[in-house]
Short mmCIF file of C-alpha atoms and ligand atoms in Angstrom, two decimals:
data_model
loop_
_atom_site.label_atom_id
_atom_site.label_comp_id
_atom_site.label_asym_id
_atom_site.label_seq_id
_atom_site.Cartn_x
_atom_site.Cartn_y
_atom_site.Cartn_z
CA MET A 1 -15.39 -26.50 -9.67
CA ASN A 2 -11.46 -26.48 -9.58
CA MET A 3 -11.14 -22.60 -9.40
CA ASN A 4 -13.97 -22.56 -6.18
CA MET A 5 -11.86 -25.41 -4.44
CA ASN A 6 -8.41 -23.26 -4.77
CA MET A 7 -9.98 -20.14 -3.55
CA ASN A 8 -11.40 -22.30 -0.69
CA MET A 9 -8.31 -23.42 0.18
CA ASN A 10 -6.86 -19.56 -0.33
CA MET A 11 -8.85 -18.28 1.80
CA ASN A 12 -8.51 -21.37 4.40
CA MET A 13 -4.45 -20.74 4.37
CA ASN A 14 -5.21 -16.87 4.46
CA ASN A 15 -7.64 -18.01 7.56
CA THR A 16 -4.88 -19.84 8.90
CA LYS A 17 -2.21 -17.55 8.79
CA THR A 18 -2.92 -13.71 8.55
CA ILE A 19 -5.09 -12.64 12.04
CA ILE A 20 -2.97 -10.59 13.14
CA ASN A 21 -4.99 -8.77 15.98
CA VAL A 22 -5.42 -4.95 16.00
CA SER A 23 -6.73 -4.40 18.88
CA ARG A 24 -5.13 -3.62 22.19
CA LYS A 25 -6.74 -4.06 26.14
CA ILE A 26 -7.43 -0.49 26.97
CA GLY A 27 -5.48 -0.44 30.80
CA LEU A 28 -7.54 1.76 34.18
CA LYS A 29 -5.80 4.43 32.96
CA GLU A 30 -7.07 5.09 29.38
CA LYS A 31 -10.76 4.05 30.50
CA ILE A 32 -10.68 7.00 33.66
CA TYR A 33 -10.18 9.21 30.78
CA LEU A 34 -9.05 11.92 33.15
CA TYR A 35 -5.13 11.35 32.36
CA ALA A 36 -5.40 12.01 28.28
CA LEU A 37 -7.51 15.48 29.24
CA ILE A 38 -5.26 16.67 31.71
CA GLN A 39 -2.36 16.18 28.66
CA GLY A 40 -4.54 17.40 26.39
CA LEU A 41 -5.32 20.35 27.95
CA PHE A 42 -1.60 21.07 28.75
CA ILE A 43 -0.28 20.78 25.34
CA THR A 44 -3.39 23.35 24.09
CA LEU A 45 -2.33 25.65 27.49
CA LYS A 46 1.70 25.36 25.89
CA TRP A 47 0.32 26.63 22.50
CA PHE A 48 -1.86 28.98 24.34
CA LEU A 49 1.03 30.60 26.45
CA ARG A 50 3.51 30.40 23.56
CA GLY A 51 0.80 32.46 21.15
CA PHE A 52 -0.44 34.98 24.27
CA PHE A 53 3.54 35.52 25.45
CA LEU A 54 5.61 35.41 22.66
CA GLY A 55 2.98 36.36 19.68
CA LYS A 56 4.42 33.04 18.29
CA SER A 57 2.14 31.83 15.03
CA ASN A 58 1.75 29.68 11.72
CA THR A 59 0.31 32.13 9.90
CA ILE A 60 0.65 33.91 6.51
CA SER A 61 -0.65 37.48 6.62
CA TYR A 62 -1.40 36.90 3.53
CA PRO A 63 -2.17 41.03 1.74
CA GLU A 64 1.05 41.86 2.82
CA GLU A 65 3.35 38.49 3.27
CA LYS A 66 2.84 36.17 0.65
CA ARG A 67 3.46 32.43 -0.19
CA ASN A 68 6.32 31.58 -1.55
CA TYR A 69 5.65 29.55 -3.83
CA SER A 70 7.55 26.85 -5.71
CA ASN A 71 8.87 27.41 -9.53
CA ARG A 72 6.60 24.74 -11.23
CA PHE A 73 3.36 26.34 -9.68
CA ARG A 74 1.27 27.09 -12.66
CA GLY A 75 -0.42 30.62 -12.56
CA MET A 76 -0.91 33.07 -14.88
CA HIS A 77 -0.46 32.97 -18.30
CA PHE A 78 2.09 35.45 -20.19
CA ILE A 79 4.20 34.92 -23.66
CA SER A 80 7.21 35.37 -23.45
CA VAL A 81 9.44 37.57 -25.19
CA ASP A 82 13.04 38.43 -27.14
CA GLU A 83 15.34 40.87 -26.59
CA ASN A 84 13.48 42.97 -28.64
CA LYS A 85 10.29 43.13 -27.68
CA VAL A 86 8.81 40.45 -29.96
CA GLU A 87 6.70 37.61 -28.29
CA ASN A 88 8.57 34.72 -29.66
CA CYS A 89 5.09 32.61 -30.41
CA THR A 90 4.66 31.67 -34.00
CA SER A 91 1.31 30.17 -34.64
CA CYS A 92 1.66 27.58 -34.83
CA TYR A 93 -1.78 26.60 -32.66
CA LEU A 94 -0.44 23.58 -31.15
CA CYS A 95 -1.60 24.94 -27.81
CA GLN A 96 -4.90 26.26 -28.95
CA THR A 97 -4.74 21.96 -30.44
CA VAL A 98 -3.93 20.63 -26.99
CA CYS A 99 -5.19 22.54 -24.96
CA PRO A 100 -8.11 19.62 -22.77
CA ALA A 101 -10.16 23.35 -21.83
CA LYS A 102 -10.20 25.35 -25.16
CA CYS A 103 -9.83 28.28 -23.97
CA ILE A 104 -6.75 29.82 -26.39
CA THR A 105 -8.15 31.33 -29.23
CA ILE A 106 -5.73 32.56 -31.84
CA ILE A 107 -5.92 34.21 -35.05
CA ALA A 108 -2.77 34.36 -37.29
CA GLU A 109 -1.19 36.58 -39.60
CA GLU A 110 2.17 36.88 -41.20
CA ARG A 111 4.49 38.86 -39.91
CA TYR A 112 6.10 41.37 -42.19
CA ARG A 113 9.91 41.74 -42.55
CA ASP A 114 10.54 44.91 -44.02
CA ASN A 115 7.58 46.94 -42.17
CA ASP A 116 7.61 45.44 -38.73
CA PRO A 117 10.27 48.24 -37.10
CA PHE A 118 10.66 44.78 -34.61
CA HIS A 119 12.47 43.06 -37.82
CA TYR A 120 15.77 42.95 -37.22
CA GLY A 121 17.31 39.07 -36.41
CA VAL A 122 13.06 37.77 -35.62
CA ARG A 123 12.71 34.75 -37.95
CA LYS A 124 9.43 33.99 -37.31
CA GLU A 125 7.44 34.27 -39.78
CA LYS A 126 4.12 33.65 -37.93
CA LYS A 127 2.51 35.46 -35.50
CA PRO A 128 -0.36 36.06 -33.99
CA LYS A 129 -2.82 39.07 -34.58
CA SER A 130 -4.12 37.86 -31.87
CA PHE A 131 -4.42 35.76 -28.65
CA THR A 132 -6.68 34.58 -26.57
CA VAL A 133 -6.64 32.70 -23.42
CA ASP A 134 -9.90 32.06 -21.58
CA ALA A 135 -8.94 31.98 -17.26
CA LEU A 136 -11.70 31.30 -16.25
CA ARG A 137 -11.90 27.96 -18.57
CA CYS A 138 -8.69 27.60 -18.12
CA CYS A 139 -8.03 24.58 -16.15
CA PHE A 140 -4.17 25.30 -15.52
CA CYS A 141 -2.77 22.04 -17.33
CA GLY A 142 0.20 23.65 -18.14
CA MET A 143 -0.11 21.54 -21.39
CA CYS A 144 -0.08 24.83 -23.45
CA GLU A 145 3.70 25.38 -22.45
CA GLU A 146 4.63 21.52 -22.71
CA ALA A 147 3.43 21.88 -26.24
CA CYS A 148 4.75 24.72 -28.02
CA PRO A 149 7.93 24.78 -29.70
CA LYS A 150 8.77 27.85 -28.85
CA ASP A 151 8.52 27.94 -25.41
CA ALA A 152 6.27 31.32 -26.06
CA ILE A 153 3.45 30.08 -23.87
CA LYS A 154 4.70 29.57 -20.00
CA LEU A 155 2.72 29.59 -17.14
CA SER A 156 3.75 32.58 -14.54
CA ARG A 157 3.32 32.06 -10.10
CA ASN A 158 1.38 34.61 -10.52
CA TYR A 159 -1.53 33.28 -8.26
CA GLU A 160 -3.46 36.37 -7.62
CA LEU A 161 -5.73 35.70 -10.80
CA ALA A 162 -9.31 37.60 -9.18
CA VAL A 163 -11.00 40.23 -11.18
CA GLN A 164 -14.20 42.16 -11.13
CA THR A 165 -15.17 41.54 -14.54
CA ARG A 166 -15.45 38.46 -16.67
CA ALA A 167 -14.27 40.49 -19.15
CA GLU A 168 -10.93 41.04 -17.51
CA ALA A 169 -10.37 36.97 -17.34
CA LEU A 170 -9.81 37.22 -21.16
CA TYR A 171 -5.80 37.57 -21.61
CA ASP A 172 -5.42 39.40 -24.35
CA LEU A 173 -2.33 39.42 -26.20
CA LYS A 174 -1.30 42.07 -24.21
CA HIS A 175 -1.86 41.22 -21.73
CA LEU A 176 0.52 38.75 -22.08
CA THR A 177 3.30 39.65 -23.40
CA ARG A 178 3.30 41.77 -20.26
CA GLU A 179 7.02 41.81 -18.07
CA VAL A 180 6.72 38.69 -15.99
CA ILE A 181 8.81 39.55 -12.67
CA GLY A 182 10.08 35.90 -11.44
CA ARG A 183 10.15 32.95 -13.89
CA GLY A 184 10.64 33.12 -17.22
CA MET B 1 -38.23 53.25 47.98
CA ILE B 2 -34.07 53.33 48.50
CA GLU B 3 -34.96 49.47 48.04
CA ILE B 4 -36.25 50.01 45.12
CA ALA B 5 -33.80 52.09 43.89
CA SER B 6 -30.31 49.96 44.93
CA THR B 7 -32.45 46.70 43.43
CA ILE B 8 -32.79 48.57 40.26
CA ALA B 9 -29.72 49.43 40.67
CA LYS B 10 -28.51 46.68 41.33
CA ILE B 11 -30.05 44.64 38.32
CA ILE B 12 -28.34 47.31 35.80
CA PHE B 13 -25.51 46.49 37.01
CA ILE B 14 -25.61 42.74 36.60
CA PHE B 15 -26.98 43.05 33.19
CA PHE B 16 -24.95 45.46 31.30
CA LEU B 17 -21.49 43.71 33.05
CA CYS B 18 -23.12 40.81 31.92
CA LEU B 19 -23.82 42.10 28.13
CA SER B 20 -20.91 45.07 27.96
CA SER B 21 -18.59 41.41 29.07
CA LEU B 22 -19.95 39.59 26.02
CA PRO B 23 -17.73 40.88 23.75
CA LEU B 24 -14.68 40.36 25.29
CA CYS B 25 -15.46 37.12 25.67
CA VAL B 26 -16.49 36.65 22.21
CA TRP B 27 -13.01 38.08 21.66
CA PHE B 28 -10.77 36.04 23.79
CA GLU B 29 -12.65 32.82 22.41
CA ARG B 30 -11.72 33.46 19.02
CA ARG B 31 -8.66 35.27 19.51
CA GLY B 32 -7.60 32.14 22.65
CA SER B 33 -8.61 29.81 19.48
CA ALA B 34 -6.02 31.54 17.14
CA TRP B 35 -3.13 30.69 19.96
CA ILE B 36 -4.46 27.46 20.63
CA GLN B 37 -3.71 26.53 17.39
CA GLY B 38 -0.53 28.66 15.96
CA ARG B 39 -3.43 31.52 14.50
CA LYS B 40 -3.23 34.48 14.77
CA GLY B 41 -7.26 35.04 14.69
CA PRO B 42 -9.02 38.76 14.55
CA ASN B 43 -5.97 41.43 14.42
CA ARG B 44 -7.13 43.94 12.48
CA VAL B 45 -9.99 45.78 13.72
CA GLY B 46 -8.62 47.64 16.46
CA PRO B 47 -5.68 46.88 18.65
CA PHE B 48 -5.08 43.34 19.04
CA GLY B 49 -8.66 42.97 17.17
CA LEU B 50 -10.36 44.02 20.24
CA ILE B 51 -13.25 46.14 17.94
CA GLN B 52 -13.83 43.06 16.46
CA PRO B 53 -16.71 42.11 18.36
CA VAL B 54 -17.97 45.55 17.16
CA ALA B 55 -17.92 44.74 13.49
CA ASP B 56 -19.57 41.92 14.02
CA ALA B 57 -22.52 42.78 16.15
CA ILE B 58 -22.95 45.46 12.76
CA LYS B 59 -22.45 42.67 10.63
CA PHE B 60 -25.42 41.09 12.55
CA PHE B 61 -27.71 44.13 12.56
CA PHE B 62 -27.12 44.65 9.05
CA LYS B 63 -27.92 41.48 7.71
CA GLU B 64 -31.52 40.39 5.81
CA SER B 65 -33.20 38.74 9.64
CA PHE B 66 -36.28 36.62 7.33
CA ILE B 67 -38.47 33.74 9.15
CA PRO B 68 -38.44 30.78 7.05
CA THR B 69 -41.82 29.88 5.57
CA ASN B 70 -43.40 27.01 7.80
CA ALA B 71 -42.04 28.40 11.10
CA ASP B 72 -44.05 28.66 13.84
CA LYS B 73 -43.91 32.85 14.44
CA VAL B 74 -43.84 33.42 18.03
CA LEU B 75 -42.21 29.92 19.37
CA TYR B 76 -39.20 30.74 16.82
CA LEU B 77 -39.17 34.68 18.05
CA LEU B 78 -39.62 33.25 21.75
CA ALA B 79 -36.40 31.29 21.54
CA PRO B 80 -34.00 33.86 21.23
CA LEU B 81 -35.42 35.59 23.35
CA LEU B 82 -36.03 33.00 26.34
CA ALA B 83 -32.38 31.68 25.32
CA LEU B 84 -30.94 35.20 26.51
CA ALA B 85 -33.29 35.58 29.23
CA ALA B 86 -33.10 32.61 31.34
CA PRO B 87 -29.54 32.42 31.76
CA VAL B 88 -29.54 36.30 33.05
CA ALA B 89 -32.65 35.67 35.21
CA ALA B 90 -30.57 32.92 37.23
CA MET B 91 -27.98 35.92 38.04
CA ILE B 92 -30.51 37.05 39.85
CA SER B 93 -29.49 35.05 43.28
CA ILE B 94 -25.96 34.93 43.08
CA PRO B 95 -24.26 37.35 45.22
CA PHE B 96 -21.10 39.09 43.82
CA GLY B 97 -20.46 40.92 47.49
CA SER B 98 -21.89 41.01 50.89
CA TYR B 99 -23.09 44.42 51.68
CA LEU B 100 -22.01 47.41 50.71
CA LEU B 101 -22.63 50.60 53.95
CA PHE B 102 -23.75 53.55 53.36
CA GLU B 103 -24.44 56.33 56.45
CA ASN B 104 -27.37 59.00 56.67
CA LEU B 105 -29.36 56.77 53.89
CA GLY B 106 -33.44 56.89 53.71
CA GLY B 107 -32.83 58.21 57.58
CA ASN B 108 -30.78 55.18 58.97
CA ASP B 109 -27.57 55.89 60.60
CA GLN B 110 -26.04 52.97 58.56
CA TYR B 111 -27.57 51.70 55.62
CA LYS B 112 -26.97 48.32 54.08
CA ILE B 113 -27.44 47.52 50.53
CA PRO B 114 -26.91 43.39 50.08
CA LEU B 115 -25.34 42.83 46.98
CA GLN B 116 -27.44 40.03 45.94
CA ILE B 117 -30.52 41.18 43.94
CA VAL B 118 -33.34 38.54 45.59
CA GLN B 119 -32.20 37.77 49.18
CA SER B 120 -34.00 34.76 49.21
CA ASP B 121 -33.95 31.66 51.69
CA SER B 122 -33.87 29.64 48.78
CA GLY B 123 -31.02 31.11 45.92
CA ILE B 124 -30.51 27.56 44.97
CA LEU B 125 -33.14 26.80 44.00
CA PHE B 126 -34.20 29.94 42.42
CA VAL B 127 -30.64 29.02 40.03
CA LEU B 128 -31.58 25.83 39.59
CA ALA B 129 -35.33 26.77 38.39
CA PHE B 130 -34.09 29.77 35.49
CA ALA B 131 -31.40 27.56 34.41
CA GLY B 132 -33.70 24.93 34.42
CA LEU B 133 -34.96 26.77 31.64
CA GLU B 134 -32.20 27.34 29.53
CA ILE B 135 -33.46 24.16 27.92
CA TYR B 136 -36.38 26.22 26.72
CA PRO B 137 -35.09 27.88 24.05
CA LEU B 138 -33.08 24.19 22.43
CA ILE B 139 -36.78 22.85 22.27
CA LEU B 140 -39.26 25.79 20.81
CA ALA B 141 -36.75 26.77 17.77
CA GLY B 142 -35.41 23.33 16.88
CA ARG B 143 -39.62 22.71 17.09
CA ALA B 144 -40.73 26.18 15.87
CA SER B 145 -37.84 26.53 13.01
CA ASN B 146 -39.73 23.53 11.06
CA ASN B 147 -36.02 22.00 9.69
CA LYS B 148 -35.54 18.25 10.38
CA TYR B 149 -31.79 19.05 11.64
CA SER B 150 -33.26 21.59 14.30
CA ILE B 151 -35.22 19.55 14.98
CA LEU B 152 -32.29 16.15 15.90
CA GLY B 153 -30.53 18.92 17.27
CA ALA B 154 -32.85 19.79 19.95
CA LEU B 155 -33.39 16.38 20.58
CA ARG B 156 -29.91 15.20 21.23
CA GLY B 157 -30.25 18.93 23.68
CA CYS B 158 -32.83 17.25 25.23
CA SER B 159 -31.38 14.26 25.70
CA GLN B 160 -28.76 15.11 26.90
CA LEU B 161 -29.80 17.79 29.91
CA ILE B 162 -31.51 15.44 31.42
CA SER B 163 -29.09 13.05 31.21
CA TYR B 164 -26.96 15.77 33.33
CA GLU B 165 -28.92 17.57 35.44
CA ILE B 166 -29.18 14.82 37.44
CA ALA B 167 -25.72 14.41 37.94
CA MET B 168 -25.55 18.34 38.92
CA GLY B 169 -28.66 18.44 40.77
CA LEU B 170 -27.44 15.53 43.09
CA SER B 171 -23.93 17.14 43.32
CA ILE B 172 -25.18 20.25 44.56
CA LEU B 173 -27.81 17.75 47.32
CA SER B 174 -24.71 16.72 48.59
CA MET B 175 -23.22 20.53 48.87
CA VAL B 176 -26.70 21.53 51.00
CA VAL B 177 -25.75 18.86 52.51
CA ILE B 178 -22.35 20.04 53.54
CA TYR B 179 -23.43 23.26 54.21
CA SER B 180 -27.63 22.31 55.78
CA THR B 181 -28.51 25.14 54.02
CA PHE B 182 -29.96 26.48 51.01
CA GLU B 183 -28.79 30.41 51.16
CA MET B 184 -25.94 31.09 48.95
CA ASN B 185 -24.68 33.86 51.44
CA ALA B 186 -24.96 31.66 54.41
CA MET B 187 -23.04 28.43 51.70
CA ILE B 188 -19.94 31.68 51.29
CA SER B 189 -19.94 32.64 54.93
CA TYR B 190 -19.23 28.43 56.26
CA GLN B 191 -17.26 28.99 53.24
CA GLN B 192 -14.89 31.25 54.54
CA ASN B 193 -15.20 30.10 57.86
CA HIS B 194 -14.33 26.53 56.94
CA LEU B 195 -12.86 25.08 53.79
CA TRP B 196 -13.96 25.52 50.19
CA GLY B 197 -16.34 23.88 48.79
CA VAL B 198 -14.18 21.98 45.51
CA PHE B 199 -11.45 20.60 48.84
CA ILE B 200 -14.69 19.08 50.43
CA ASN B 201 -16.02 17.44 48.29
CA PRO B 202 -13.98 17.21 44.98
CA ILE B 203 -15.40 15.13 43.19
CA GLY B 204 -18.98 16.72 43.91
CA ALA B 205 -16.83 19.98 42.15
CA LEU B 206 -16.24 17.08 39.48
CA ILE B 207 -19.57 16.10 38.68
CA PHE B 208 -20.77 19.59 38.30
CA TRP B 209 -18.00 21.04 36.21
CA VAL B 210 -18.77 18.44 33.93
CA ALA B 211 -22.44 18.76 33.92
CA GLY B 212 -21.85 22.43 33.70
CA PHE B 213 -20.18 22.27 30.15
CA ALA B 214 -23.27 19.72 29.33
CA GLU B 215 -25.50 22.46 30.58
CA THR B 216 -24.56 25.68 28.51
CA ASN B 217 -23.94 23.32 25.85
CA ARG B 218 -20.36 23.96 25.15
CA LEU B 219 -17.86 21.84 22.79
CA PRO B 220 -17.01 17.86 24.11
CA PHE B 221 -20.75 18.03 24.74
CA ASP B 222 -22.16 20.43 22.13
CA LEU B 223 -24.16 17.81 20.40
CA ALA B 224 -27.28 20.22 19.91
CA GLU B 225 -25.31 22.10 17.53
CA GLY B 226 -22.80 19.23 16.60
CA ASP B 227 -21.57 21.09 13.18
CA SER B 228 -20.29 17.77 11.13
CA GLU B 229 -23.45 16.15 11.92
CA ILE B 230 -26.38 18.20 12.01
CA VAL B 231 -25.04 21.50 10.23
CA ALA B 232 -26.04 24.19 12.77
CA GLY B 233 -28.74 22.04 15.44
CA TYR B 234 -31.23 23.87 16.96
CA HIS B 235 -30.31 27.41 15.47
CA LEU B 236 -29.45 26.39 12.67
CA GLU B 237 -32.64 28.45 10.93
CA TYR B 238 -32.13 31.06 12.13
CA GLY B 239 -29.69 34.85 11.19
CA ALA B 240 -28.84 37.77 12.28
CA MET B 241 -29.62 39.13 14.99
CA LYS B 242 -31.66 36.44 15.64
CA PHE B 243 -28.72 33.86 15.62
CA ALA B 244 -26.64 36.70 17.08
CA LEU B 245 -28.65 36.54 20.44
CA PHE B 246 -27.70 32.33 20.37
CA PHE B 247 -24.57 33.22 20.67
CA MET B 248 -25.02 35.40 23.16
CA SER B 249 -27.16 33.39 25.52
CA GLU B 250 -24.24 30.80 25.68
CA TYR B 251 -21.42 32.90 26.90
CA VAL B 252 -24.52 34.61 29.27
CA ALA B 253 -24.58 30.75 29.92
CA MET B 254 -21.18 29.84 30.59
CA MET B 255 -20.79 33.33 32.86
CA MET B 256 -23.61 31.89 34.85
CA VAL B 257 -22.50 28.60 35.02
CA SER B 258 -18.86 29.46 35.96
CA ALA B 259 -20.44 32.17 38.62
CA PHE B 260 -22.99 29.64 40.49
CA LEU B 261 -19.39 26.89 40.44
CA VAL B 262 -17.90 29.06 41.87
CA THR B 263 -20.27 30.29 44.49
CA LEU B 264 -20.76 25.67 44.91
CA PHE B 265 -17.13 25.24 45.26
CA PHE B 266 -14.97 28.11 45.00
CA GLY B 267 -16.14 30.20 47.97
CA GLY B 268 -18.15 32.98 46.39
CA TYR B 269 -16.93 35.76 47.28
CA ALA B 270 -14.57 34.93 49.70
CA LEU B 271 -11.62 36.70 49.41
CA LEU B 272 -8.73 35.91 47.05
CA PRO B 273 -5.42 35.28 49.45
CA GLY B 274 -3.48 37.84 49.28
CA MET B 275 -6.33 39.88 49.00
CA ASN B 276 -6.49 40.53 53.08
CA PHE B 277 -3.23 42.10 51.99
CA CYS B 278 -4.45 44.75 49.66
CA ILE B 279 -7.56 45.83 51.41
CA GLN B 280 -5.39 46.77 54.48
CA TYR B 281 -3.04 48.92 51.79
CA PHE B 282 -6.23 50.66 51.21
CA SER B 283 -8.37 50.84 54.27
CA ALA B 284 -10.46 48.10 56.07
CA THR B 285 -13.91 49.71 55.33
CA GLN B 286 -16.80 47.94 54.29
CA ASN B 287 -16.45 49.24 51.55
CA THR B 288 -13.84 48.53 50.37
CA ILE B 289 -13.61 44.72 51.48
CA ALA B 290 -17.65 44.83 49.13
CA ILE B 291 -15.33 45.84 45.98
CA PHE B 292 -12.49 43.33 47.10
CA GLN B 293 -15.08 40.83 46.95
CA PHE B 294 -17.02 41.43 43.99
CA LEU B 295 -12.97 41.79 42.39
CA SER B 296 -12.93 38.32 44.12
CA LEU B 297 -16.09 36.93 42.09
CA PHE B 298 -15.14 38.76 38.85
CA LEU B 299 -11.43 37.03 38.60
CA LYS B 300 -12.89 33.32 40.02
CA VAL B 301 -15.59 33.79 37.38
CA ALA B 302 -13.21 34.65 34.60
CA PHE B 303 -10.81 32.12 35.42
CA PHE B 304 -13.34 29.87 34.68
CA MET B 305 -14.58 31.78 31.24
CA PHE B 306 -10.77 30.19 30.52
CA ILE B 307 -11.16 27.13 31.40
CA PHE B 308 -14.84 27.04 29.76
CA ILE B 309 -13.11 28.51 26.08
CA TRP B 310 -9.80 26.31 26.67
CA VAL B 311 -11.31 22.66 26.70
CA ARG B 312 -13.28 23.71 23.87
CA TRP B 313 -9.71 24.05 21.84
CA THR B 314 -9.11 20.99 23.33
CA LEU B 315 -11.50 18.22 23.64
CA PRO B 316 -13.20 17.15 20.70
CA ARG B 317 -16.67 16.12 20.70
CA PHE B 318 -18.38 13.34 22.52
CA ARG B 319 -21.03 10.47 20.27
CA PHE B 320 -23.87 10.32 21.14
CA ASP B 321 -23.74 7.19 23.07
CA GLN B 322 -20.69 8.21 24.41
CA LEU B 323 -22.29 10.33 26.12
CA MET B 324 -24.82 9.48 27.99
CA HIS B 325 -22.71 6.45 28.77
CA LEU B 326 -20.90 8.78 30.25
CA GLY B 327 -24.11 10.47 31.95
CA TRP B 328 -26.18 7.57 33.35
CA ASN B 329 -23.70 4.83 33.83
CA ILE B 330 -20.28 7.09 35.32
CA LEU B 331 -21.31 10.23 36.48
CA PHE B 332 -25.07 9.23 37.65
CA PRO B 333 -23.83 6.65 40.02
CA LEU B 334 -21.08 8.63 40.95
CA SER B 335 -22.56 11.34 41.84
CA ILE B 336 -25.13 9.32 43.55
CA ILE B 337 -22.53 6.99 46.13
CA ASN B 338 -20.66 10.77 46.61
CA LEU B 339 -23.60 12.45 47.98
CA LEU B 340 -24.48 8.97 50.24
CA LEU B 341 -20.32 9.80 51.81
CA MET B 342 -21.29 13.52 51.97
CA ILE B 343 -24.22 12.65 54.31
CA VAL B 344 -21.70 9.86 56.24
CA LEU B 345 -19.61 12.62 56.10
CA GLY B 346 -22.41 15.83 57.22
CA TYR B 347 -23.10 13.20 60.12
CA LEU B 348 -19.10 13.21 61.28
CA ILE B 349 -18.63 16.49 61.67
S1 SF4 C 1 -2.58 25.65 -18.99
FE1 SF4 C 1 -4.21 23.66 -19.76
S2 SF4 C 1 -6.33 24.52 -19.93
FE2 SF4 C 1 -4.87 26.77 -19.36
S3 SF4 C 1 -4.74 27.26 -21.43
FE3 SF4 C 1 -2.81 26.12 -20.89
S4 SF4 C 1 -3.34 24.33 -22.14
FE4 SF4 C 1 -5.44 25.01 -21.62
S1 SF4 C 2 1.76 29.65 -27.83
FE1 SF4 C 2 3.53 28.01 -28.79
S2 SF4 C 2 2.29 26.69 -28.86
FE2 SF4 C 2 1.04 28.63 -28.85
S3 SF4 C 2 0.64 28.91 -31.10
FE3 SF4 C 2 2.68 30.01 -30.63
S4 SF4 C 2 4.03 28.69 -30.76
FE4 SF4 C 2 2.61 27.73 -30.64
#
């Protein structure tokens, strides 16, 4: 009961206070419509002449010109490598665990220092035997990148992800450790 | 014999002129809209993308040509044919020049070939009759293709055309009062001798022009198509070449309405200012004059085609009630008042 009264009072107060009339009188000039029409026609004519004579346009002719996305753009995955071209990944499974789309599959194995030709300077005990990212499932959220303690998996600025077959969209370790131009 | 041959030659000339300028119109529509919107438009096929319509046509030819299952087959196939035939047919009584003069032809010393396919005393009625046919493809397509959106588009198109043809007819009537003839050549010679119709009757010209947009289903009044509301309206169920016919018919209808507008209000084939000088520069024979007359009609029609495209990419679509309001509450009374005004004017002159 009390609340009802309160609400009523509130509403009353609102009614008296906050009537804002946003409608305005439409003058003769606007009613006739022709004035605004001619104005609009001249705007489009201006743009037409700009395009026709000066050839100006805001188009990016895609295959030849490419849009320069920001550094934070999340595109195709890659795994960063150290100076010996050995992947930084230690197969900690953090990315696989955090991935909301469940698209990372890792099989880990031990990294033998002695037999490894790239052993020098590598202080990682585990390495991925296979590391697969299913780009068709990926939602490019970037959580794998956030989770990785070694800054190994990262998302590049490459946005041209089209492939011919589904199999090509499964990025394996070889594909992921490629040289990435741009970020990283 | 010569008469028949010349008539056939004229028909072929007009028909091919209409059809061969279509790709250019389509190209200009696409390129022009791109320029207006700050884009580039089709620019890959050929120089300036000029071959693009050819590529489109090839694509249309090779697409699957289907008929919806429950469609009324005869009407379904008839509609696009009628859509293209009606505006082309309406062209026949629009004069595109005064006459050509040949010597020693058919036993006569001088043989005149009037540059008009049908010389009828009631040329305007002829054009109106065929232009009136333009509503049939809408109805037939909407009714025959067994689709709710199509029938909605057809209904919209009908009510729109009805509400505009009255205003259009009255504005034509006001010009008939002034010229006191139904014959198009006589109208043009009146305009050559006096003033262009648009200076005598500017309101009539404006009404006719606005109604022309509705007549051709062009953008401010393209409610029969209304992409955002009823997908594609009456030609929703048409694909491949059948759709291309509808698409082409729109441009032919634009040409027809432009030519009609030019004939009624902008002096038809009357020479553009400055052309007299050009003719003097060449040789002032009847044949050169006729060619220049054709050229000036062509330029005028091209100008109005440009305006059609320009307006399309400027104005948004009207809402249906706004359109009805404009048709019945504004243009209709305005055209009646204008007609009365012109009758009074006709008495005074
Ligand atoms: S970007 Fe997101 S969805 Fe894609 S692999 Fe990384 S965590 Fe999974
Ligand atoms: S990529 Fe990073 S998060 Fe994923 S397994 Fe390797 S080290 Fe761990």
